[in-house]
XYZ file of C-alpha atoms in Angstrom:
770
model
C -39.497 10.039 -67.721
C -36.164 9.349 -69.450
C -35.580 6.372 -67.160
C -38.942 4.862 -68.121
C -38.171 5.376 -71.804
C -34.785 3.620 -71.565
C -36.246 0.717 -69.621
C -39.000 0.309 -72.226
C -36.454 0.199 -75.067
C -34.351 -2.346 -73.165
C -37.325 -4.605 -72.552
C -38.333 -4.388 -76.204
C -34.767 -5.224 -77.341
C -34.530 -8.205 -75.007
C -37.855 -9.478 -76.257
C -36.855 -9.190 -79.877
C -33.458 -10.829 -79.201
C -35.036 -13.660 -77.263
C -37.467 -14.331 -80.067
C -34.675 -14.342 -82.708
C -32.431 -16.534 -80.563
C -35.085 -19.129 -79.758
C -34.134 -22.605 -80.905
C -36.523 -25.212 -82.331
C -37.433 -28.196 -80.221
C -36.111 -30.628 -82.811
C -34.113 -30.686 -86.045
C -34.837 -33.430 -88.561
C -32.130 -35.170 -90.594
C -32.789 -37.997 -93.069
C -30.641 -41.033 -93.852
C -30.998 -43.253 -96.941
C -29.257 -46.660 -97.051
C -29.804 -50.221 -98.118
C -30.129 -51.786 -94.680
C -29.243 -55.330 -95.754
C -25.734 -54.423 -96.987
C -22.623 -54.443 -94.798
C -22.170 -50.690 -94.958
C -25.904 -50.161 -94.511
C -25.910 -52.170 -91.280
C -22.744 -50.523 -89.940
C -24.005 -47.040 -90.858
C -27.342 -47.581 -89.090
C -25.603 -48.479 -85.848
C -23.029 -45.672 -86.039
C -25.612 -43.010 -86.942
C -27.877 -44.038 -84.081
C -24.893 -43.919 -81.690
C -23.975 -40.427 -82.895
C -27.583 -39.263 -82.511
C -27.710 -40.501 -78.923
C -24.327 -38.958 -78.063
C -25.323 -35.578 -79.482
C -28.692 -35.517 -77.736
C -27.020 -36.385 -74.436
C -24.469 -33.591 -74.799
C -25.967 -30.239 -73.688
C -23.098 -28.293 -75.260
C -24.357 -29.243 -78.724
C -27.562 -27.733 -80.170
C -28.410 -26.048 -76.852
C -31.353 -28.267 -75.948
C -32.610 -28.820 -79.512
C -33.141 -32.511 -80.190
C -31.510 -34.085 -83.250
C -33.958 -36.475 -84.900
C -32.550 -38.807 -87.588
C -35.087 -40.580 -89.775
C -33.942 -43.725 -91.608
C -35.142 -44.973 -94.999
C -34.287 -48.321 -96.608
C -33.684 -47.954 -100.348
C -33.292 -51.752 -100.704
C -30.940 -51.567 -103.740
C -33.590 -49.547 -105.577
C -32.897 -46.125 -107.017
C -36.646 -45.518 -107.240
C -37.173 -46.250 -103.527
C -34.232 -43.981 -102.725
C -35.866 -41.109 -104.600
C -39.212 -41.752 -102.854
C -37.460 -41.660 -99.488
C -35.713 -38.383 -100.311
C -38.991 -36.808 -101.394
C -40.654 -37.890 -98.140
C -37.831 -36.316 -96.130
C -38.106 -33.084 -98.063
C -41.855 -32.971 -97.409
C -41.215 -33.083 -93.649
C -38.835 -30.128 -93.261
C -35.574 -32.097 -93.193
C -32.465 -29.858 -92.974
C -29.984 -32.395 -94.358
C -29.840 -35.953 -95.706
C -27.121 -38.517 -95.027
C -26.647 -40.733 -98.061
C -27.443 -42.148 -100.493
C -25.309 -45.260 -100.328
C -24.611 -45.497 -104.061
C -23.588 -42.906 -106.625
C -26.366 -43.899 -109.023
C -28.905 -42.314 -106.654
C -26.537 -39.506 -105.697
C -26.615 -38.116 -109.246
C -30.425 -37.949 -109.166
C -30.939 -36.824 -105.560
C -28.337 -34.075 -105.961
C -30.666 -32.311 -108.394
C -33.380 -32.328 -105.691
C -30.879 -31.076 -103.125
C -29.819 -28.245 -105.447
C -33.394 -27.077 -105.935
C -34.557 -27.407 -102.330
C -31.284 -26.259 -100.720
C -30.959 -29.383 -98.587
C -27.316 -30.516 -98.101
C -26.703 -34.125 -99.070
C -23.763 -35.803 -97.280
C -22.467 -39.252 -98.247
C -19.475 -41.306 -97.145
C -20.141 -44.235 -99.518
C -21.301 -42.605 -102.785
C -17.729 -41.796 -103.821
C -18.001 -41.361 -107.589
C -15.229 -38.891 -108.557
C -17.452 -37.297 -111.225
C -19.895 -35.885 -108.651
C -18.646 -32.364 -109.251
C -19.066 -29.584 -106.707
C -19.847 -27.246 -109.616
C -22.708 -29.363 -110.930
C -23.890 -30.545 -107.502
C -23.059 -27.792 -105.001
C -25.263 -29.288 -102.251
C -23.639 -32.744 -102.445
C -20.688 -33.381 -100.119
C -18.532 -36.520 -99.922
C -17.363 -36.918 -96.323
C -14.917 -39.758 -97.110
C -12.105 -39.794 -99.737
C -13.642 -40.352 -103.140
C -12.622 -43.060 -105.564
C -10.113 -40.857 -107.389
C -7.781 -41.209 -104.386
C -8.389 -44.949 -104.144
C -7.616 -45.355 -107.861
C -4.456 -43.267 -107.453
C -3.368 -45.649 -104.696
C -4.010 -48.676 -106.933
C -2.111 -47.024 -109.809
C 0.832 -46.359 -107.482
C 0.816 -50.019 -106.407
C 0.827 -51.211 -110.024
C 3.673 -48.832 -110.841
C 5.573 -49.916 -107.704
C 5.493 -53.568 -108.776
C 6.451 -52.532 -112.348
C 3.449 -53.947 -114.157
C 2.539 -52.210 -117.393
C -0.888 -53.613 -118.290
C -3.949 -54.613 -116.277
C -7.486 -55.891 -116.720
C -10.357 -54.091 -114.968
C -13.436 -56.000 -113.762
C -16.244 -53.785 -112.473
C -19.976 -53.375 -111.982
C -21.488 -51.391 -114.808
C -22.914 -48.533 -112.747
C -21.914 -44.900 -112.337
C -19.608 -45.312 -109.346
C -17.664 -48.352 -110.538
C -17.516 -47.260 -114.169
C -16.307 -43.768 -113.339
C -13.835 -45.175 -110.814
C -12.286 -47.367 -113.519
C -12.125 -44.357 -115.845
C -10.207 -42.485 -113.137
C -7.913 -45.507 -112.753
C -7.168 -45.449 -116.477
C -6.183 -41.789 -116.253
C -3.900 -42.399 -113.267
C -2.269 -45.391 -114.955
C -1.619 -43.361 -118.102
C 0.285 -40.826 -115.998
C 2.564 -43.713 -114.945
C 2.899 -45.108 -118.467
C 0.648 -48.090 -117.703
C -2.717 -48.942 -119.204
C -5.922 -50.965 -118.951
C -5.900 -53.468 -121.812
C -9.367 -54.905 -121.224
C -12.487 -53.886 -119.294
C -14.930 -56.571 -118.163
C -18.276 -54.973 -117.231
C -20.644 -56.904 -114.966
C -24.367 -56.199 -114.395
C -24.957 -53.679 -111.573
C -24.846 -55.081 -108.054
C -26.657 -57.195 -106.910
C -28.022 -58.362 -110.280
C -24.861 -60.133 -111.513
C -25.285 -63.912 -111.743
C -22.678 -66.650 -111.742
C -23.261 -67.099 -115.466
C -22.665 -63.398 -116.167
C -19.476 -63.446 -114.137
C -18.180 -66.679 -115.665
C -18.672 -65.363 -119.204
C -16.601 -62.268 -118.434
C -13.858 -64.139 -116.565
C -13.431 -66.573 -119.477
C -12.702 -63.547 -121.670
C -10.295 -62.173 -119.068
C -8.491 -65.553 -119.047
C -7.725 -65.105 -122.726
C -5.983 -61.773 -122.175
C -2.232 -61.345 -121.820
C -2.421 -59.283 -118.619
C -2.605 -61.233 -115.374
C -3.046 -58.216 -113.089
C -6.770 -57.816 -112.378
C -8.366 -54.876 -110.564
C -11.831 -55.646 -109.168
C -13.972 -52.578 -108.430
C -17.485 -53.567 -107.388
C -19.522 -54.305 -104.224
C -19.387 -57.094 -101.694
C -22.038 -59.447 -103.092
C -20.793 -59.280 -106.689
C -17.154 -59.217 -105.609
C -17.325 -62.444 -103.611
C -19.118 -64.150 -106.516
C -16.285 -63.046 -108.823
C -13.665 -64.658 -106.575
C -15.710 -67.831 -106.292
C -15.921 -68.190 -110.079
C -12.278 -67.158 -110.498
C -11.231 -69.972 -108.192
C -13.343 -72.441 -110.176
C -11.602 -71.285 -113.361
C -8.121 -71.583 -111.851
C -7.603 -67.826 -111.804
C -6.573 -67.705 -108.137
C -3.425 -69.727 -108.756
C 0.219 -68.821 -109.256
C 0.810 -66.107 -111.868
C -2.326 -64.047 -111.213
C -2.529 -60.765 -109.320
C -5.819 -59.526 -107.844
C -6.304 -56.035 -106.420
C -9.735 -55.331 -104.939
C -10.986 -51.873 -104.020
C -12.138 -51.077 -100.475
C -15.306 -53.190 -100.667
C -13.233 -56.261 -99.766
C -11.765 -54.671 -96.638
C -15.301 -54.010 -95.344
C -16.048 -57.718 -95.765
C -12.835 -58.685 -93.951
C -13.559 -56.273 -91.081
C -17.293 -56.805 -90.672
C -17.851 -60.478 -91.474
C -15.879 -62.625 -89.091
C -15.173 -65.396 -89.381
C -15.572 -65.761 -93.124
C -16.945 -69.038 -94.466
C -13.998 -71.321 -95.243
C -14.786 -71.481 -98.964
C -14.979 -67.693 -99.180
C -11.750 -67.267 -97.205
C -9.950 -69.757 -99.449
C -11.185 -68.055 -102.622
C -9.570 -64.699 -101.758
C -6.095 -65.904 -100.697
C -3.341 -63.595 -101.951
C -5.620 -60.685 -102.856
C -4.544 -57.102 -102.150
C -7.156 -54.610 -100.986
C -7.441 -51.103 -99.573
C -9.045 -49.848 -96.378
C -9.608 -46.155 -95.558
C -6.938 -45.202 -93.036
C -8.038 -43.606 -89.775
C -5.373 -42.625 -87.218
C -5.442 -44.236 -83.801
C -6.855 -42.110 -80.992
C -8.404 -42.469 -77.543
C -11.877 -41.543 -78.854
C -11.616 -44.059 -81.663
C -10.551 -46.832 -79.275
C -13.394 -45.961 -76.897
C -15.949 -46.083 -79.703
C -14.639 -49.418 -80.980
C -14.853 -50.850 -77.468
C -18.551 -49.838 -77.428
C -19.222 -51.495 -80.773
C -20.152 -54.966 -79.549
C -22.767 -53.487 -77.256
C -24.059 -51.087 -79.910
C -24.314 -53.803 -82.562
C -25.363 -56.676 -80.289
C -22.619 -58.680 -82.053
C -24.696 -58.556 -85.229
C -21.892 -57.225 -87.439
C -18.224 -56.331 -87.136
C -16.849 -52.803 -87.154
C -15.325 -51.154 -90.240
C -14.004 -47.619 -90.940
C -17.186 -46.497 -92.699
C -18.875 -46.652 -89.306
C -16.439 -43.935 -88.171
C -17.274 -41.810 -91.210
C -21.002 -42.257 -90.515
C -20.536 -41.177 -86.899
C -18.440 -38.130 -87.869
C -20.904 -37.124 -90.595
C -23.700 -36.832 -88.037
C -21.487 -34.702 -85.795
C -20.561 -32.464 -88.723
C -24.259 -31.793 -89.378
C -24.968 -31.179 -85.693
C -22.114 -28.693 -85.326
C -23.114 -26.904 -88.534
C -26.750 -26.613 -87.360
C -25.573 -25.376 -83.960
C -23.455 -22.723 -85.661
C -26.410 -21.766 -87.882
C -28.571 -21.150 -84.829
C -25.755 -19.199 -83.145
C -25.587 -17.022 -86.249
C -29.234 -16.070 -85.712
C -30.204 -18.334 -88.593
C -33.606 -19.935 -88.626
C -34.873 -23.422 -89.355
C -37.625 -22.359 -91.721
C -38.973 -23.616 -95.031
C -40.871 -21.907 -97.818
C -42.716 -23.048 -100.909
C -41.299 -21.935 -104.243
C -43.762 -20.368 -106.655
C -42.796 -22.832 -109.396
C -43.535 -25.731 -107.021
C -46.960 -24.315 -106.157
C -47.745 -24.073 -109.843
C -46.723 -27.694 -110.436
C -48.613 -28.857 -107.367
C -51.921 -28.708 -109.195
C -51.202 -32.157 -110.635
C -51.483 -35.494 -108.927
C -47.839 -35.518 -107.773
C -48.497 -32.843 -105.127
C -45.066 -31.280 -105.555
C -46.295 -28.218 -103.644
C -45.675 -30.221 -100.454
C -41.922 -29.900 -101.095
C -40.358 -26.993 -99.256
C -37.184 -25.019 -99.835
C -34.917 -24.839 -96.789
C -34.338 -21.114 -96.241
C -31.143 -21.658 -94.265
C -29.790 -24.322 -96.607
C -27.037 -22.186 -98.145
C -25.848 -21.026 -94.740
C -25.890 -24.580 -93.393
C -23.920 -25.790 -96.439
C -21.277 -23.111 -95.865
C -21.026 -24.091 -92.199
C -20.491 -27.739 -93.138
C -17.745 -26.854 -95.633
C -16.009 -24.739 -92.974
C -15.919 -27.698 -90.574
C -12.705 -27.825 -88.570
C -12.884 -30.492 -85.911
C -11.269 -33.715 -84.775
C -13.544 -36.727 -85.146
C -13.151 -40.467 -84.857
C -11.557 -40.470 -88.341
C -9.004 -37.838 -87.311
C -8.796 -34.127 -88.205
C -11.726 -33.128 -90.437
C -11.464 -30.266 -92.892
C -12.430 -29.716 -96.501
C -10.008 -28.366 -99.112
C -11.249 -25.854 -101.728
C -12.242 -28.746 -104.036
C -14.138 -30.328 -101.066
C -11.803 -33.300 -100.773
C -10.550 -34.251 -97.303
C -7.053 -33.169 -96.330
C -4.436 -35.920 -96.620
C -6.628 -38.852 -97.757
C -4.923 -42.173 -97.028
C -5.489 -45.934 -97.135
C -4.203 -49.065 -95.420
C -2.979 -51.736 -97.845
C -4.008 -55.263 -96.832
C -2.895 -58.672 -98.055
C -5.339 -61.555 -97.559
C -3.506 -64.610 -96.246
C -4.491 -68.045 -94.994
C -4.960 -66.933 -91.393
C -6.873 -63.740 -92.223
C -5.183 -60.612 -93.477
C -2.057 -58.607 -92.752
C -1.194 -54.982 -93.369
C 1.748 -54.508 -95.759
C 1.835 -50.718 -95.852
C 0.031 -47.461 -96.332
C -0.784 -45.093 -99.158
C -1.274 -41.374 -98.661
C -1.836 -38.562 -101.097
C 1.050 -36.830 -99.331
C 3.907 -39.291 -99.820
C 2.602 -42.306 -101.747
C 3.433 -45.851 -100.607
C 5.216 -46.472 -97.317
C 5.496 -48.844 -94.385
C 5.380 -45.861 -92.016
C 2.057 -44.414 -90.851
C 0.899 -41.333 -92.785
C 0.793 -39.298 -89.558
C 4.563 -39.783 -89.201
C 5.184 -38.722 -92.787
C 3.141 -35.536 -92.404
C 5.910 -34.208 -90.140
C 8.468 -34.633 -92.951
C 8.785 -32.981 -96.374
C 6.701 -34.802 -99.017
C 8.682 -37.369 -100.992
C 7.155 -39.223 -103.955
C 10.455 -40.393 -105.487
C 10.556 -44.028 -106.602
C 13.304 -44.828 -104.085
C 11.089 -43.725 -101.184
C 8.129 -45.943 -102.152
C 8.040 -49.100 -100.051
C 5.755 -51.998 -99.085
C 6.290 -55.139 -97.046
C 6.455 -58.551 -98.698
C 3.274 -59.963 -100.240
C 1.830 -63.473 -100.312
C 0.390 -63.756 -103.825
C -2.317 -66.086 -105.144
C -1.008 -69.640 -105.113
C 0.852 -69.020 -101.848
C 4.055 -67.718 -103.465
C 6.058 -64.740 -102.211
C 7.777 -64.253 -105.571
C 6.323 -61.297 -107.435
C 4.271 -62.493 -110.441
C 5.402 -61.364 -113.865
C 1.932 -59.927 -114.464
C 1.447 -61.176 -118.023
C 1.524 -64.272 -120.194
C 1.265 -64.959 -123.887
C -2.451 -65.460 -124.238
C -4.059 -68.100 -126.390
C -5.518 -65.431 -128.627
C -2.554 -63.072 -128.221
C -0.565 -61.646 -131.095
C 3.220 -61.805 -131.468
C 5.225 -58.811 -130.305
C 5.575 -56.196 -133.023
C 9.264 -55.314 -133.054
C 10.318 -52.336 -135.107
C 13.717 -52.533 -136.833
C 15.399 -49.588 -138.614
C 15.802 -50.259 -142.340
C 19.333 -48.879 -142.608
C 21.111 -48.101 -145.868
C 24.515 -47.487 -144.235
C 26.526 -49.317 -141.593
C 24.567 -52.457 -142.337
C 26.954 -54.505 -140.222
C 24.840 -53.405 -137.251
C 21.371 -54.030 -138.677
C 20.182 -54.543 -142.238
C 17.483 -56.010 -144.393
C 18.151 -59.232 -146.281
C 16.185 -61.637 -148.443
C 16.316 -65.365 -147.819
C 14.323 -67.616 -150.157
C 12.293 -64.614 -151.298
C 11.404 -63.570 -147.728
C 12.497 -60.348 -146.055
C 14.512 -60.916 -142.894
C 16.808 -58.795 -140.765
C 20.380 -59.447 -139.711
C 23.371 -57.750 -138.133
C 25.160 -57.386 -134.817
C 22.166 -55.812 -133.030
C 19.849 -58.593 -134.175
C 22.347 -61.215 -133.006
C 22.412 -59.638 -129.530
C 18.594 -59.635 -129.381
C 18.294 -63.274 -130.477
C 20.912 -64.334 -127.934
C 18.955 -62.554 -125.176
C 15.690 -64.193 -126.280
C 17.295 -67.638 -125.996
C 18.134 -66.981 -122.350
C 14.481 -66.439 -121.381
C 12.819 -69.366 -119.579
C 9.711 -69.057 -121.771
C 8.915 -68.670 -125.434
C 8.352 -65.173 -126.809
C 6.516 -64.948 -130.147
C 7.569 -61.912 -132.151
C 7.911 -60.582 -135.653
C 10.290 -57.988 -137.039
C 8.789 -55.029 -138.896
C 11.127 -52.850 -140.935
C 10.840 -49.087 -140.533
C 12.141 -46.848 -143.325
C 11.910 -46.547 -147.094
C 15.247 -48.236 -147.816
C 16.611 -45.165 -149.623
C 17.918 -43.313 -146.580
C 18.345 -44.037 -142.910
C 15.052 -43.569 -141.032
C 14.585 -41.061 -138.226
C 15.298 -42.899 -134.997
C 13.261 -40.383 -132.985
C 10.181 -41.172 -135.094
C 10.864 -44.885 -134.688
C 11.017 -44.576 -130.894
C 7.850 -42.448 -130.799
C 5.943 -45.231 -132.573
C 6.018 -47.218 -129.330
C 4.050 -44.472 -127.578
C 1.435 -44.556 -130.373
C 1.141 -48.383 -130.100
C 2.467 -49.013 -133.608
C 5.284 -51.160 -132.205
C 5.614 -53.067 -128.933
C 9.414 -52.815 -128.961
C 12.282 -51.557 -131.103
C 15.502 -53.488 -131.728
C 18.552 -51.936 -133.348
C 21.306 -49.416 -132.862
C 19.138 -47.145 -130.702
C 21.082 -44.584 -128.684
C 19.934 -44.101 -125.086
C 19.516 -40.338 -124.799
C 17.600 -38.303 -122.175
C 14.700 -37.081 -124.328
C 13.923 -40.666 -125.376
C 14.045 -42.089 -121.854
C 11.236 -39.687 -120.901
C 8.742 -41.452 -123.174
C 9.926 -45.074 -123.449
C 11.833 -47.689 -121.463
C 15.297 -48.941 -122.466
C 17.086 -52.156 -121.651
C 20.548 -52.041 -120.131
C 23.095 -50.848 -122.754
C 24.606 -53.698 -124.752
C 27.321 -51.517 -126.312
C 28.907 -48.278 -125.168
C 28.595 -45.298 -127.428
C 29.046 -41.554 -127.543
C 29.559 -38.733 -129.998
C 33.073 -38.165 -131.369
C 34.614 -35.848 -133.971
C 36.398 -37.256 -137.025
C 38.438 -35.005 -139.330
C 41.111 -35.225 -142.063
C 44.718 -35.367 -140.851
C 48.017 -34.614 -142.594
C 51.238 -36.574 -142.228
C 54.170 -34.504 -140.972
C 57.338 -35.312 -143.019
C 60.851 -35.380 -141.452
C 63.442 -32.719 -142.442
C 66.890 -31.452 -141.491
C 65.254 -29.192 -138.929
C 63.325 -31.956 -137.220
C 65.564 -31.637 -134.164
C 63.933 -28.256 -133.459
C 60.352 -29.626 -133.378
C 60.291 -30.983 -129.785
C 60.172 -27.398 -128.485
C 58.203 -24.454 -129.756
C 60.102 -21.287 -130.737
C 59.045 -19.586 -127.516
C 60.324 -22.553 -125.504
C 63.645 -22.381 -127.287
C 63.895 -18.643 -126.587
C 63.054 -19.064 -122.895
C 65.570 -21.897 -122.513
C 68.382 -19.879 -124.146
C 67.564 -16.868 -121.972
C 67.761 -18.973 -118.829
C 71.153 -20.333 -119.843
C 72.483 -16.777 -120.130
C 70.821 -15.661 -116.903
C 72.257 -18.604 -114.951
C 75.760 -17.933 -116.338
C 75.508 -14.280 -115.389
C 74.231 -15.049 -111.852
C 77.066 -17.535 -111.243
C 79.650 -15.008 -112.540
C 78.284 -12.318 -110.189
C 78.534 -14.698 -107.219
C 82.017 -16.076 -108.102
C 84.199 -13.473 -109.898
C 85.263 -11.654 -106.715
C 86.505 -14.754 -104.914
C 87.137 -17.272 -107.726
C 90.171 -16.752 -110.006
C 88.569 -18.863 -112.759
C 85.916 -16.164 -113.263
C 88.458 -13.316 -113.426
C 90.446 -11.769 -116.237
C 89.910 -9.370 -119.121
C 86.265 -8.581 -119.999
C 86.440 -10.664 -123.175
C 87.655 -13.675 -121.212
C 84.942 -13.184 -118.569
C 82.173 -13.027 -121.254
C 83.536 -16.159 -122.842
C 83.642 -17.858 -119.443
C 79.991 -16.936 -118.783
C 78.858 -18.307 -122.145
C 80.967 -21.409 -121.918
C 79.946 -22.193 -118.338
C 76.232 -21.734 -118.923
C 75.990 -23.831 -122.086
C 78.406 -26.521 -120.910
C 76.010 -27.274 -118.049
C 73.582 -28.631 -120.661
C 75.881 -31.626 -121.009
C 77.163 -31.495 -117.446
C 80.645 -30.672 -118.913
C 81.478 -27.486 -117.027
C 85.063 -27.393 -115.647
C 84.978 -24.233 -113.562
C 84.739 -24.785 -109.864
C 82.254 -22.828 -107.798
C 83.517 -21.545 -104.491
C 80.660 -19.579 -102.975
C 77.792 -21.353 -101.167
C 75.134 -19.423 -103.083
C 76.825 -20.244 -106.350
C 76.750 -23.948 -105.558
C 73.042 -23.758 -104.599
C 72.212 -22.055 -107.921
C 74.218 -24.650 -109.867
C 72.465 -27.583 -108.110
C 68.990 -26.195 -108.905
C 69.988 -25.385 -112.480
C 71.462 -28.829 -113.116
C 68.153 -30.386 -111.972
C 66.251 -28.151 -114.413
C 68.692 -29.044 -117.204
C 68.107 -32.745 -116.485
C 64.349 -32.287 -116.968
C 64.827 -30.272 -120.166
C 67.173 -32.891 -121.617
C 64.823 -35.779 -120.756
C 61.783 -34.036 -122.265
C 63.660 -33.088 -125.403
C 65.030 -36.599 -125.886
C 61.610 -38.229 -125.416
C 59.848 -35.831 -127.788
C 62.506 -36.138 -130.467
C 62.431 -39.931 -130.218
C 58.638 -39.908 -130.655
C 58.864 -37.600 -133.666
C 61.443 -39.761 -135.381
C 59.821 -43.142 -134.672
C 56.024 -42.512 -134.709
C 54.064 -41.234 -137.698
C 52.959 -37.657 -136.943
C 49.485 -36.575 -138.019
C 48.121 -33.059 -137.735
C 44.800 -31.313 -138.223
C 43.422 -27.854 -137.446
C 40.478 -29.623 -135.746
C 41.437 -30.683 -132.240
C 37.991 -31.684 -130.967
C 34.461 -30.408 -130.422
C 35.720 -27.173 -128.820
C 37.545 -26.094 -131.981
C 34.379 -26.798 -134.005
C 32.314 -24.640 -131.648
C 34.636 -21.664 -132.054
C 34.819 -21.971 -135.853
C 32.241 -21.262 -138.541
C 32.990 -24.308 -140.677
C 30.348 -26.840 -141.651
C 29.829 -30.088 -139.736
C 28.535 -33.379 -141.091
C 26.206 -35.794 -139.284
C 24.525 -39.096 -140.098
C 20.996 -39.022 -141.484
C 18.507 -40.141 -138.808
C 20.957 -39.766 -135.923
C 20.234 -37.884 -132.706
C 23.484 -35.973 -133.359
C 21.620 -33.305 -135.335
C 19.321 -32.361 -132.454
C 22.152 -32.586 -129.959
C 24.371 -30.194 -131.935
C 21.539 -27.689 -132.394
C 19.801 -27.898 -129.018
C 22.657 -28.660 -126.626
C 25.616 -26.965 -128.346
C 23.630 -24.179 -130.086
C 25.203 -24.771 -133.489
C 23.103 -23.154 -136.270
C 21.332 -25.588 -138.568
C 22.901 -23.814 -141.559
C 26.278 -25.243 -140.498
C 25.019 -28.843 -140.410
C 25.208 -31.162 -143.427
C 23.313 -34.480 -143.525
C 25.383 -37.403 -144.844
C 23.903 -40.779 -145.617
C 26.802 -43.251 -145.854
C 30.511 -43.747 -145.061
C 31.313 -42.987 -148.682
C 29.558 -39.613 -148.372
C 31.585 -38.987 -145.196
C 34.835 -39.570 -147.062
C 33.906 -37.446 -150.088
C 32.650 -34.555 -147.963
C 35.804 -34.561 -145.802
C 38.190 -34.830 -148.740
C 36.453 -32.054 -150.698
C 36.278 -29.857 -147.590
C 32.472 -29.755 -147.894
C 32.593 -30.270 -144.143
C 35.465 -29.650 -141.769
C 34.552 -32.651 -139.621
C 31.878 -35.279 -139.042
C 30.180 -35.816 -135.681
C 28.766 -39.294 -135.144
C 28.575 -42.120 -132.631
C 31.792 -43.958 -131.894
C 30.754 -47.447 -133.146
C 29.943 -45.995 -136.582
C 33.181 -43.978 -136.669
C 35.307 -46.989 -135.706
C 33.753 -48.924 -138.583
C 34.299 -45.948 -140.903
C 37.977 -45.549 -139.935
C 38.666 -49.233 -140.537
C 38.311 -48.481 -144.275
C 39.449 -44.828 -144.391
C 42.883 -44.218 -142.921
C 43.124 -40.560 -144.011
C 40.868 -39.531 -141.145
C 41.181 -39.756 -137.375
C 39.133 -39.133 -134.246
C 40.054 -35.722 -132.882
C 39.709 -34.991 -129.204
C 37.768 -36.998 -126.649
C 34.299 -38.530 -126.738
C 32.059 -35.651 -125.590
C 28.862 -37.552 -124.706
C 28.421 -40.775 -122.764
C 25.583 -43.103 -123.672
C 25.043 -46.525 -125.129
C 22.772 -48.573 -127.361
C 19.786 -50.430 -125.983
C 16.521 -52.012 -127.041
C 13.293 -50.078 -126.504
C 9.959 -51.155 -125.038
């Protein structure tokens, strides 16, 4: 009886398990693309190839057929939405697409409500947030990485300003916004944005109007972020306007690389219009599987279109869905759909929304997709916590007369390099400027010389050059009036004008005085005005110090400078006792003691065997004193007999020679050179004292003394002119003044009562700021 009972339970358990583990005959997946575009054509072929490979592989889906339904959105957001709704009416578990971010923003709301994962490798708008759109997944690096690569290229070539030309839709507009943010991090900026009608609506007239405006800008570095049809029209019009000649720089986003890869050969006019352009292509590491797939491409495509990397992403996206569905079924999940009560309520209208079903296993399928860990045709595939791929990277291409050549790589790991990203992943990350490298570039116009990146535009304004309106040390820079007009003059201005004359082109500029003319202005505030776009440059006696170099750029120093200490000094007068000054009292005492010690040592060694060191005690003491002091003048008459005595005498005579030479030199210096003294010997003596210290108004010396040397502000006294220096030092208002050496040299030329004490304790220089 027990045996029958156990068998019955076992049969029941197997039946239940078999029912739960049963797999559906087919799983439906939708795909939404514009079939007539390059990426649409490539994606169709790659998706169909992936579908066939999966269905022919019994290890995937366990006999369940993967059925991918295609829908042509034909550049229409409305048709894309209709296609998505049709898929969701027919129990689709996931949708590949849409092709553009404009539709992705709308369809993601449907995906969120119906729990249908939406996977796209071309809708790469960086603002498609995982928090707002949890069911939307980008399976290729989004445009934030591409814009970071472009920003790194602009920084590498040391261009400061660019013009952005883009299609005015969500993806292009938000990509350019991301580019602006990345450029700002590198102290570059977008000076003008030329928005074109969304692709493919832009006409030659629209493009020409915008390019004419771009021509009038100063920047000659142009970033083009659009799609293939609009992009090629832009280059055609740019060539007609002479904007593909020497002096221009064009950087196109990855749309151009898809044209280069998939359309071959290009029409001669098109090929000629893009000479010298730089573009990016998503980097995919070489592998056996990738090579095998590429060798199949001609057969798969019937030579209708060339292969590009987005075909690899399309293929891998299908496999990601298949593996996630397979894992869902292994987890005892079900492919079932249910109608939400709110949809049933709304279904009473003519829209028939009740036909839309919520995918019950959608959340589980989404989690499985995000936990993907496989190696596809694009390389290792994993998602980071923010859903971006690990180690996104791009190839950097240069379009040349014979096609295009690769000049390097960009990776989020190590920036720009001529080494493959896979090689760099085995090394510690290095984003230092010295490690960034690209091969030589052929620029528009056929030149290999790097373009300057800017010109003085027809409608451009002169450079606004800030000049400190000094009230002291006006030999360096000062305000003057000539024929009733304010001008500036001085040594610093002369250096700037001489440098301007050496340039091979004219530079329009105007000087703008900074300061009220009653006291020296704050140089830190003056430098900061470049960061706030008040001035384009600053010319004057601007010290190059670390905290300023963090926010602005300096020229090479045109004069050396550094902080020094100046203090009052007293003249030492000669007296009858001057001969004692070469040695200190302690030195005199030590010298006298050694004379006596040497005499005593020689007497001990000689008096037993040398008659000259014998006799009554008084005579022996006199001999010791006479012998020791007579050696000072090498006038000793007593002979030494013992070997040790002679050794001692030889060493002592050498020491006496040194003492005599030092004494003679010091005494000569004292008697012939004016001797000046001061209790201040340098910055160290100021640090250990509590006396007050003067500094020049507006100088960086105040911050340096407080922040670097930790001197309390209560000890610092601001002084506005050389005359105030002299009065404060003479009246002992301050013990010393700390200022830059060029100012102090000028001050000492008129005030001989003061001298520089100690060494220069900072090393810097003066430069111009931009």
